[in-house]
Amino acid sequence: MSPLLQASELRRLLLAWWQEKGRHAIPWKLKPDGSLPAPGEPLDPYAIWVAEVMLQQTQLQVVLPYWHRWMAAFPSVEALAAAEEHDVLLLWQGLGYYSRARRLLAGARQMQEQASPWPKDLESWTALPGIGRSTAGSILSSAFNRPYAILDGNVKRVLARLMACERPPSRDLNRFWALSEALLDPSRPRDFNQALMDLGATVCTPRNPRCDQCPWQVQCAAYAAGDPAAFPVTDAPRELPFQVIGVGVVRNAAGQVLIDQRLNEGLLGGLWEFPGGKQEPGEPIESTIVRELQEELAIEAEVGAELITLEHAYSHKRLRFVVHLCRWISGEPQPLASQQVRWVEPTELGDYPFPAANARIIAALLERLQGEDSAAAA
Ligand code: SF4
């Protein structure tokens, strides 16, 4: 069979499967009346853009409530462009990878400055911050049915198995892009890309792929080889660096809590947090906290009881946060390593966007304070 014929057969099989088993209730892929669009009908590119950025590191079921809240708060690109970064980060809280939210905001402002707000070419979209070729292809095919291929994690996995590729996809990106483009249905790119993503998310899953339900089983080289879950081949996993972070929940005599806002750079840039830093080798954690409070805020504080210890894994490191309650003694807090510092009431902490690990610290603090109130009232 010629490669061209095989591609057309793979398209036909995939689209027939998708028609029956695909995920058709994704709100940004539907018209306002809830029906599926005809191939020539455009959808709202802003709604799709927001969803695609949220989906970059996060699964659909997690994204759905965030997307609904976001669209209620910022229903148009104009509304987003006019928003305060603080409010944007607050709505993003819990989704992680906060630079995505800041880039979305920057992209909306950039888009506002263009003569035509909704470009239909790849170059214009990839010129926006945080938009790569696959995200741009997905937005353009979804919104305008433009024939651009995609290559997200799901698609890489499906194609790696289809070809039984002997090398990790990251080392063969040109080959994977060429295959995704060759397979793309030029007359139904919106449906085809969605079908490919749905296949990866629901059938050709990372572990235990459901090959008995797959429309491509007969053509799949990994299935023929007898161990489809062995693909995609990966490089040997590297050991993640591990660090212990001493954190101080510092309270003043009025019962307020000290928080600081991180600089804008980095993974968690712009978010608020409780002050702290890395434990030096051989250093008691109480000394770490005292030192960090002096170095980063120029304050003296007495370290008290442990509030909570928790672990959090990022893609590039594992952290253990050892959190102690502290009593402020002296010194006007200075933002020596942050954008700003603020004393806030414990009940106001929910008004600030914090990283996920800090949200657990807040919960522990509020629980502790509630316990103290109850004991005092007894
Ligand atoms: Fe994935 Fe199995 Fe289908 Fe191959 S046959 S594409 S491994 S689900």
GROMACS .gro file of C-alpha atoms and ligand atoms in nm:
model
  386
    1MET     CA    1   0.000   0.000   0.000
    2SER     CA    2   0.138   0.345  -0.088
    3PRO     CA    3   0.202   0.588   0.203
    4LEU     CA    4  -0.062   0.823   0.055
    5LEU     CA    5  -0.326   0.551   0.048
    6GLN     CA    6  -0.230   0.444   0.397
    7ALA     CA    7  -0.268   0.801   0.525
    8SER     CA    8  -0.614   0.831   0.373
    9GLU     CA    9  -0.715   0.500   0.528
   10LEU     CA   10  -0.583   0.605   0.871
   11ARG     CA   11  -0.781   0.931   0.842
   12ARG     CA   12  -1.097   0.752   0.746
   13LEU     CA   13  -1.068   0.503   1.032
   14LEU     CA   14  -0.986   0.771   1.289
   15LEU     CA   15  -1.266   1.007   1.189
   16ALA     CA   16  -1.522   0.725   1.181
   17TRP     CA   17  -1.413   0.626   1.533
   18TRP     CA   18  -1.424   0.987   1.652
   19GLN     CA   19  -1.771   1.044   1.514
   20GLU     CA   20  -1.896   0.770   1.745
   21LYS     CA   21  -1.657   0.777   2.044
   22GLY     CA   22  -1.491   1.120   2.044
   23ARG     CA   23  -1.524   1.382   2.316
   24HIS     CA   24  -1.790   1.609   2.166
   25ALA     CA   25  -1.890   1.807   2.473
   26ILE     CA   26  -1.584   2.031   2.499
   27PRO     CA   27  -1.742   2.377   2.543
   28TRP     CA   28  -1.491   2.580   2.339
   29LYS     CA   29  -1.536   2.339   2.045
   30LEU     CA   30  -1.910   2.402   2.027
   31LYS     CA   31  -2.122   2.684   1.886
   32PRO     CA   32  -2.306   2.907   2.136
   33ASP     CA   33  -2.619   2.691   2.091
   34GLY     CA   34  -2.421   2.381   2.196
   35SER     CA   35  -2.410   2.217   1.853
   36LEU     CA   36  -2.098   2.111   1.661
   37PRO     CA   37  -1.985   2.361   1.397
   38ALA     CA   38  -1.990   2.276   1.025
   39PRO     CA   39  -1.637   2.267   0.871
   40GLY     CA   40  -1.667   2.623   0.734
   41GLU     CA   41  -1.806   2.778   1.051
   42PRO     CA   42  -1.555   2.962   1.272
   43LEU     CA   43  -1.551   2.930   1.649
   44ASP     CA   44  -1.442   3.189   1.906
   45PRO     CA   45  -1.059   3.195   1.877
   46TYR     CA   46  -1.024   3.370   2.213
   47ALA     CA   47  -1.210   3.095   2.401
   48ILE     CA   48  -0.999   2.833   2.223
   49TRP     CA   49  -0.675   3.020   2.285
   50VAL     CA   50  -0.744   3.038   2.660
   51ALA     CA   51  -0.830   2.667   2.668
   52GLU     CA   52  -0.523   2.565   2.469
   53VAL     CA   53  -0.290   2.753   2.702
   54MET     CA   54  -0.457   2.597   3.007
   55LEU     CA   55  -0.426   2.254   2.845
   56GLN     CA   56  -0.051   2.296   2.787
   57GLN     CA   57   0.041   2.123   3.114
   58THR     CA   58  -0.298   2.022   3.249
   59GLN     CA   59  -0.565   1.763   3.175
   60LEU     CA   60  -0.904   1.848   3.029
   61GLN     CA   61  -1.111   1.758   3.337
   62VAL     CA   62  -0.898   1.986   3.555
   63VAL     CA   63  -0.908   2.267   3.299
   64LEU     CA   64  -1.287   2.274   3.250
   65PRO     CA   65  -1.389   2.456   3.573
   66TYR     CA   66  -1.096   2.697   3.541
   67TRP     CA   67  -1.193   2.775   3.183
   68HIS     CA   68  -1.558   2.844   3.282
   69ARG     CA   69  -1.450   3.077   3.565
   70TRP     CA   70  -1.201   3.251   3.337
   71MET     CA   71  -1.455   3.309   3.059
   72ALA     CA   72  -1.703   3.448   3.312
   73ALA     CA   73  -1.441   3.693   3.445
   74PHE     CA   74  -1.273   3.779   3.114
   75PRO     CA   75  -1.523   3.695   2.837
   76SER     CA   76  -1.328   3.862   2.554
   77VAL     CA   77  -0.973   3.946   2.455
   78GLU     CA   78  -1.056   4.311   2.529
   79ALA     CA   79  -1.164   4.222   2.883
   80LEU     CA   80  -0.846   4.021   2.941
   81ALA     CA   81  -0.620   4.291   2.798
   82ALA     CA   82  -0.770   4.541   3.044
   83ALA     CA   83  -0.737   4.308   3.346
   84GLU     CA   84  -0.496   4.349   3.638
   85GLU     CA   85  -0.222   4.085   3.660
   86HIS     CA   86  -0.317   4.022   4.023
   87ASP     CA   87  -0.672   3.919   3.922
   88VAL     CA   88  -0.542   3.704   3.636
   89LEU     CA   89  -0.303   3.515   3.866
   90LEU     CA   90  -0.574   3.473   4.127
   91LEU     CA   91  -0.800   3.300   3.873
   92TRP     CA   92  -0.511   3.080   3.764
   93GLN     CA   93  -0.432   2.975   4.121
   94GLY     CA   94  -0.403   2.596   4.144
   95LEU     CA   95  -0.340   2.535   3.772
   96GLY     CA   96   0.038   2.571   3.814
   97TYR     CA   97   0.296   2.698   3.566
   98TYR     CA   98   0.184   3.054   3.631
   99SER     CA   99   0.399   3.200   3.357
  100ARG     CA  100   0.124   3.071   3.125
  101ALA     CA  101  -0.123   3.316   3.280
  102ARG     CA  102   0.114   3.610   3.255
  103ARG     CA  103   0.193   3.525   2.893
  104LEU     CA  104  -0.177   3.496   2.812
  105LEU     CA  105  -0.230   3.844   2.953
  106ALA     CA  106   0.070   3.979   2.760
  107GLY     CA  107  -0.058   3.805   2.445
  108ALA     CA  108  -0.403   3.961   2.482
  109ARG     CA  109  -0.246   4.306   2.510
  110GLN     CA  110  -0.024   4.233   2.209
  111MET     CA  111  -0.323   4.108   2.010
  112GLN     CA  112  -0.513   4.429   2.089
  113GLU     CA  113  -0.245   4.633   1.917
  114GLN     CA  114  -0.282   4.447   1.586
  115ALA     CA  115  -0.496   4.590   1.306
  116SER     CA  116  -0.677   4.260   1.254
  117PRO     CA  117  -0.733   4.092   1.591
  118TRP     CA  118  -0.762   3.736   1.469
  119PRO     CA  119  -0.481   3.634   1.232
  120LYS     CA  120  -0.520   3.306   1.045
  121ASP     CA  121  -0.154   3.224   0.988
  122LEU     CA  122   0.088   3.028   1.203
  123GLU     CA  123   0.356   3.298   1.218
  124SER     CA  124   0.128   3.558   1.377
  125TRP     CA  125   0.020   3.320   1.651
  126THR     CA  126   0.366   3.183   1.727
  127ALA     CA  127   0.478   3.547   1.766
  128LEU     CA  128   0.264   3.564   2.081
  129PRO     CA  129   0.434   3.480   2.412
  130GLY     CA  130   0.396   3.117   2.515
  131ILE     CA  131   0.247   2.998   2.185
  132GLY     CA  132   0.446   2.727   2.009
  133ARG     CA  133   0.381   2.562   1.677
  134SER     CA  134   0.151   2.291   1.815
  135THR     CA  135  -0.063   2.530   2.023
  136ALA     CA  136  -0.090   2.768   1.726
  137GLY     CA  137  -0.186   2.478   1.497
  138SER     CA  138  -0.448   2.363   1.741
  139ILE     CA  139  -0.599   2.713   1.776
  140LEU     CA  140  -0.608   2.770   1.401
  141SER     CA  141  -0.751   2.431   1.313
  142SER     CA  142  -1.008   2.449   1.595
  143ALA     CA  143  -1.120   2.809   1.538
  144PHE     CA  144  -1.096   2.841   1.160
  145ASN     CA  145  -1.061   2.482   1.034
  146ARG     CA  146  -0.719   2.575   0.892
  147PRO     CA  147  -0.498   2.282   0.783
  148TYR     CA  148  -0.227   2.303   1.048
  149ALA     CA  149  -0.094   1.992   1.220
  150ILE     CA  150  -0.041   1.952   1.595
  151LEU     CA  151   0.218   1.767   1.801
  152ASP     CA  152   0.136   1.774   2.170
  153GLY     CA  153   0.224   1.500   2.420
  154ASN     CA  154  -0.077   1.286   2.333
  155VAL     CA  155  -0.008   1.304   1.961
  156LYS     CA  156   0.362   1.224   2.005
  157ARG     CA  157   0.269   0.913   2.201
  158VAL     CA  158   0.017   0.790   1.944
  159LEU     CA  159   0.252   0.849   1.651
  160ALA     CA  160   0.549   0.692   1.835
  161ARG     CA  161   0.340   0.378   1.879
  162LEU     CA  162   0.198   0.382   1.530
  163MET     CA  163   0.555   0.378   1.394
  164ALA     CA  164   0.712   0.184   1.684
  165CYS     CA  165   0.972   0.460   1.679
  166GLU     CA  166   1.302   0.344   1.828
  167ARG     CA  167   1.407   0.688   1.953
  168PRO     CA  168   1.240   0.932   2.195
  169PRO     CA  169   1.010   1.175   2.006
  170SER     CA  170   1.216   1.470   2.134
  171ARG     CA  171   1.508   1.342   1.925
  172ASP     CA  172   1.302   1.298   1.609
  173LEU     CA  173   1.079   1.604   1.611
  174ASN     CA  174   1.107   1.675   1.237
  175ARG     CA  175   0.999   1.321   1.159
  176PHE     CA  176   0.704   1.345   1.396
  177TRP     CA  177   0.593   1.680   1.254
  178ALA     CA  178   0.618   1.540   0.901
  179LEU     CA  179   0.401   1.245   0.998
  180SER     CA  180   0.141   1.460   1.174
  181GLU     CA  181   0.123   1.681   0.864
  182ALA     CA  182   0.100   1.385   0.627
  183LEU     CA  183  -0.185   1.233   0.825
  184LEU     CA  184  -0.384   1.557   0.867
  185ASP     CA  185  -0.711   1.553   0.677
  186PRO     CA  186  -0.691   1.866   0.459
  187SER     CA  187  -1.068   1.896   0.433
  188ARG     CA  188  -1.145   1.836   0.803
  189PRO     CA  189  -0.838   1.954   1.000
  190ARG     CA  190  -1.049   2.066   1.298
  191ASP     CA  191  -1.211   1.726   1.339
  192PHE     CA  192  -0.896   1.532   1.258
  193ASN     CA  193  -0.676   1.709   1.514
  194GLN     CA  194  -0.945   1.673   1.778
  195ALA     CA  195  -0.983   1.305   1.693
  196LEU     CA  196  -0.608   1.250   1.724
  197MET     CA  197  -0.604   1.420   2.065
  198ASP     CA  198  -0.909   1.222   2.178
  199LEU     CA  199  -0.748   0.897   2.070
  200GLY     CA  200  -0.438   0.976   2.275
  201ALA     CA  201  -0.639   1.090   2.578
  202THR     CA  202  -0.895   0.810   2.591
  203VAL     CA  203  -0.760   0.501   2.408
  204CYS     CA  204  -0.386   0.526   2.341
  205THR     CA  205  -0.323   0.627   2.702
  206PRO     CA  206   0.026   0.641   2.859
  207ARG     CA  207  -0.025   0.317   3.056
  208ASN     CA  208  -0.245   0.025   2.949
  209PRO     CA  209  -0.349   0.148   2.604
  210ARG     CA  210  -0.688   0.003   2.503
  211CYS     CA  211  -0.572  -0.141   2.173
  212ASP     CA  212  -0.885  -0.357   2.140
  213GLN     CA  213  -1.086  -0.032   2.102
  214CYS     CA  214  -0.841   0.143   1.870
  215PRO     CA  215  -0.929   0.224   1.509
  216TRP     CA  216  -0.560   0.199   1.414
  217GLN     CA  217  -0.488  -0.140   1.569
  218VAL     CA  218  -0.428  -0.315   1.234
  219GLN     CA  219  -0.183  -0.046   1.119
  220CYS     CA  220  -0.005   0.001   1.452
  221ALA     CA  221   0.357  -0.119   1.459
  222ALA     CA  222   0.382  -0.108   1.840
  223TYR     CA  223   0.074  -0.328   1.871
  224ALA     CA  224   0.221  -0.569   1.617
  225ALA     CA  225   0.544  -0.576   1.818
  226GLY     CA  226   0.344  -0.700   2.118
  227ASP     CA  227   0.424  -0.434   2.379
  228PRO     CA  228   0.266  -0.099   2.285
  229ALA     CA  229   0.317   0.054   2.631
  230ALA     CA  230   0.694   0.026   2.573
  231PHE     CA  231   0.656   0.323   2.337
  232PRO     CA  232   0.738   0.608   2.324
  233VAL     CA  233   1.095   0.513   2.405
  234THR     CA  234   1.234   0.750   2.669
  235ASP     CA  235   1.580   0.855   2.776
  236ALA     CA  236   1.683   0.713   3.113
  237PRO     CA  237   1.510   0.921   3.383
  238ARG     CA  238   1.742   1.157   3.563
  239GLU     CA  239   1.740   1.193   3.938
  240LEU     CA  240   1.561   1.514   4.038
  241PRO     CA  241   1.756   1.742   4.270
  242PHE     CA  242   1.611   1.761   4.622
  243GLN     CA  243   1.612   2.066   4.848
  244VAL     CA  244   1.478   2.148   5.195
  245ILE     CA  245   1.321   2.492   5.225
  246GLY     CA  246   1.275   2.660   5.563
  247VAL     CA  247   0.962   2.877   5.566
  248GLY     CA  248   0.852   3.128   5.828
  249VAL     CA  249   0.488   3.220   5.886
  250VAL     CA  250   0.569   3.544   6.067
  251ARG     CA  251   0.299   3.712   6.276
  252ASN     CA  252   0.310   4.053   6.441
  253ALA     CA  253   0.150   4.160   6.768
  254ALA     CA  254  -0.176   4.242   6.584
  255GLY     CA  255  -0.197   3.886   6.453
  256GLN     CA  256  -0.121   3.984   6.093
  257VAL     CA  257   0.089   3.756   5.871
  258LEU     CA  258   0.383   3.860   5.656
  259ILE     CA  259   0.379   3.762   5.288
  260ASP     CA  260   0.594   3.869   4.993
  261GLN     CA  261   0.542   3.878   4.618
  262ARG     CA  262   0.801   3.694   4.408
  263LEU     CA  263   0.985   3.871   4.129
  264ASN     CA  264   0.822   3.822   3.789
  265GLU     CA  265   1.087   3.585   3.654
  266GLY     CA  266   1.071   3.208   3.682
  267LEU     CA  267   0.811   2.937   3.719
  268LEU     CA  268   0.617   3.101   4.003
  269GLY     CA  269   0.696   3.462   3.917
  270GLY     CA  270   0.448   3.723   4.045
  271LEU     CA  271   0.287   3.491   4.300
  272TRP     CA  272   0.274   3.561   4.673
  273GLU     CA  273   0.436   3.333   4.929
  274PHE     CA  274   0.551   3.302   5.286
  275PRO     CA  275   0.919   3.402   5.316
  276GLY     CA  276   1.187   3.137   5.336
  277GLY     CA  277   1.474   2.977   5.151
  278LYS     CA  278   1.711   2.686   5.107
  279GLN     CA  279   1.864   2.508   5.402
  280GLU     CA  280   2.245   2.514   5.394
  281PRO     CA  281   2.432   2.185   5.456
  282GLY     CA  282   2.438   2.109   5.830
  283GLU     CA  283   2.219   2.407   5.919
  284PRO     CA  284   1.931   2.357   6.168
  285ILE     CA  285   1.604   2.452   5.999
  286GLU     CA  286   1.531   2.718   6.263
  287SER     CA  287   1.860   2.888   6.173
  288THR     CA  288   1.769   2.870   5.804
  289ILE     CA  289   1.446   3.055   5.870
  290VAL     CA  290   1.611   3.322   6.088
  291ARG     CA  291   1.883   3.376   5.825
  292GLU     CA  292   1.639   3.394   5.532
  293LEU     CA  293   1.416   3.644   5.714
  294GLN     CA  294   1.721   3.862   5.779
  295GLU     CA  295   1.860   3.830   5.425
  296GLU     CA  296   1.536   3.870   5.232
  297LEU     CA  297   1.327   4.097   5.456
  298ALA     CA  298   1.574   4.257   5.700
  299ILE     CA  299   1.367   4.154   6.002
  300GLU     CA  300   1.443   3.976   6.327
  301ALA     CA  301   1.199   3.704   6.428
  302GLU     CA  302   1.174   3.431   6.687
  303VAL     CA  303   1.112   3.086   6.540
  304GLY     CA  304   0.837   2.893   6.718
  305ALA     CA  305   0.659   2.562   6.670
  306GLU     CA  306   0.646   2.371   6.345
  307LEU     CA  307   0.323   2.436   6.156
  308ILE     CA  308   0.350   2.179   5.878
  309THR     CA  309   0.603   1.991   5.664
  310LEU     CA  310   0.509   1.912   5.308
  311GLU     CA  311   0.672   1.789   4.992
  312HIS     CA  312   0.613   1.922   4.645
  313ALA     CA  313   0.754   1.791   4.316
  314TYR     CA  314   0.813   2.019   4.019
  315SER     CA  315   0.924   1.885   3.682
  316HIS     CA  316   1.287   1.978   3.755
  317LYS     CA  317   1.322   1.942   4.136
  318ARG     CA  318   1.166   1.806   4.453
  319LEU     CA  319   1.122   2.034   4.751
  320ARG     CA  320   1.044   1.973   5.117
  321PHE     CA  321   0.898   2.277   5.292
  322VAL     CA  322   0.948   2.284   5.669
  323VAL     CA  323   0.719   2.558   5.793
  324HIS     CA  324   0.742   2.718   6.137
  325LEU     CA  325   0.528   2.981   6.305
  326CYS     CA  326   0.743   3.285   6.388
  327ARG     CA  327   0.700   3.595   6.604
  328TRP     CA  328   0.814   3.925   6.455
  329ILE     CA  329   1.056   4.105   6.687
  330SER     CA  330   1.197   4.404   6.501
  331GLY     CA  331   1.274   4.565   6.166
  332GLU     CA  332   1.046   4.716   5.903
  333PRO     CA  333   1.007   4.438   5.640
  334GLN     CA  334   1.196   4.524   5.319
  335PRO     CA  335   1.146   4.355   4.978
  336LEU     CA  336   1.517   4.277   4.935
  337ALA     CA  337   1.452   3.968   4.718
  338SER     CA  338   1.091   4.025   4.615
  339GLN     CA  339   0.865   4.284   4.453
  340GLN     CA  340   0.683   4.384   4.770
  341VAL     CA  341   0.601   4.266   5.120
  342ARG     CA  342   0.274   4.304   5.305
  343TRP     CA  343   0.122   4.238   5.647
  344VAL     CA  344  -0.224   4.086   5.595
  345GLU     CA  345  -0.497   3.944   5.811
  346PRO     CA  346  -0.499   3.560   5.796
  347THR     CA  347  -0.854   3.575   5.660
  348GLU     CA  348  -0.730   3.790   5.368
  349LEU     CA  349  -0.480   3.532   5.245
  350GLY     CA  350  -0.739   3.394   5.001
  351ASP     CA  351  -0.731   3.727   4.815
  352TYR     CA  352  -0.373   3.665   4.702
  353PRO     CA  353  -0.253   3.415   4.437
  354PHE     CA  354  -0.019   3.162   4.600
  355PRO     CA  355   0.162   2.856   4.456
  356ALA     CA  356  -0.007   2.523   4.529
  357ALA     CA  357   0.234   2.430   4.810
  358ASN     CA  358   0.157   2.756   4.994
  359ALA     CA  359  -0.217   2.688   4.974
  360ARG     CA  360  -0.161   2.392   5.207
  361ILE     CA  361   0.034   2.613   5.445
  362ILE     CA  362  -0.257   2.859   5.453
  363ALA     CA  363  -0.502   2.578   5.529
  364ALA     CA  364  -0.278   2.456   5.815
  365LEU     CA  365  -0.245   2.810   5.952
  366LEU     CA  366  -0.618   2.879   5.948
  367GLU     CA  367  -0.683   2.546   6.116
  368ARG     CA  368  -0.423   2.625   6.385
  369LEU     CA  369  -0.572   2.971   6.447
  370GLN     CA  370  -0.921   2.825   6.468
  371GLY     CA  371  -0.793   2.578   6.727
  372GLU     CA  372  -0.634   2.863   6.929
  373ASP     CA  373  -0.963   3.061   6.915
  374SER     CA  374  -1.160   2.760   7.035
  375ALA     CA  375  -0.915   2.697   7.320
  376ALA     CA  376  -0.931   3.064   7.424
  377ALA     CA  377  -1.311   3.059   7.420
  378ALA     CA  378  -1.333   2.741   7.630
  379SF4    FE1  379  -0.215   0.307   2.059
  379SF4    FE2  380  -0.279   0.047   2.076
  379SF4    FE3  381  -0.394   0.205   1.898
  379SF4    FE4  382  -0.142   0.137   1.867
  379SF4     S1  383  -0.318   0.000   1.864
  379SF4     S2  384  -0.228   0.342   1.839
  379SF4     S3  385  -0.075   0.135   2.079
  379SF4     S4  386  -0.411   0.221   2.123
   0.00000   0.00000   0.00000
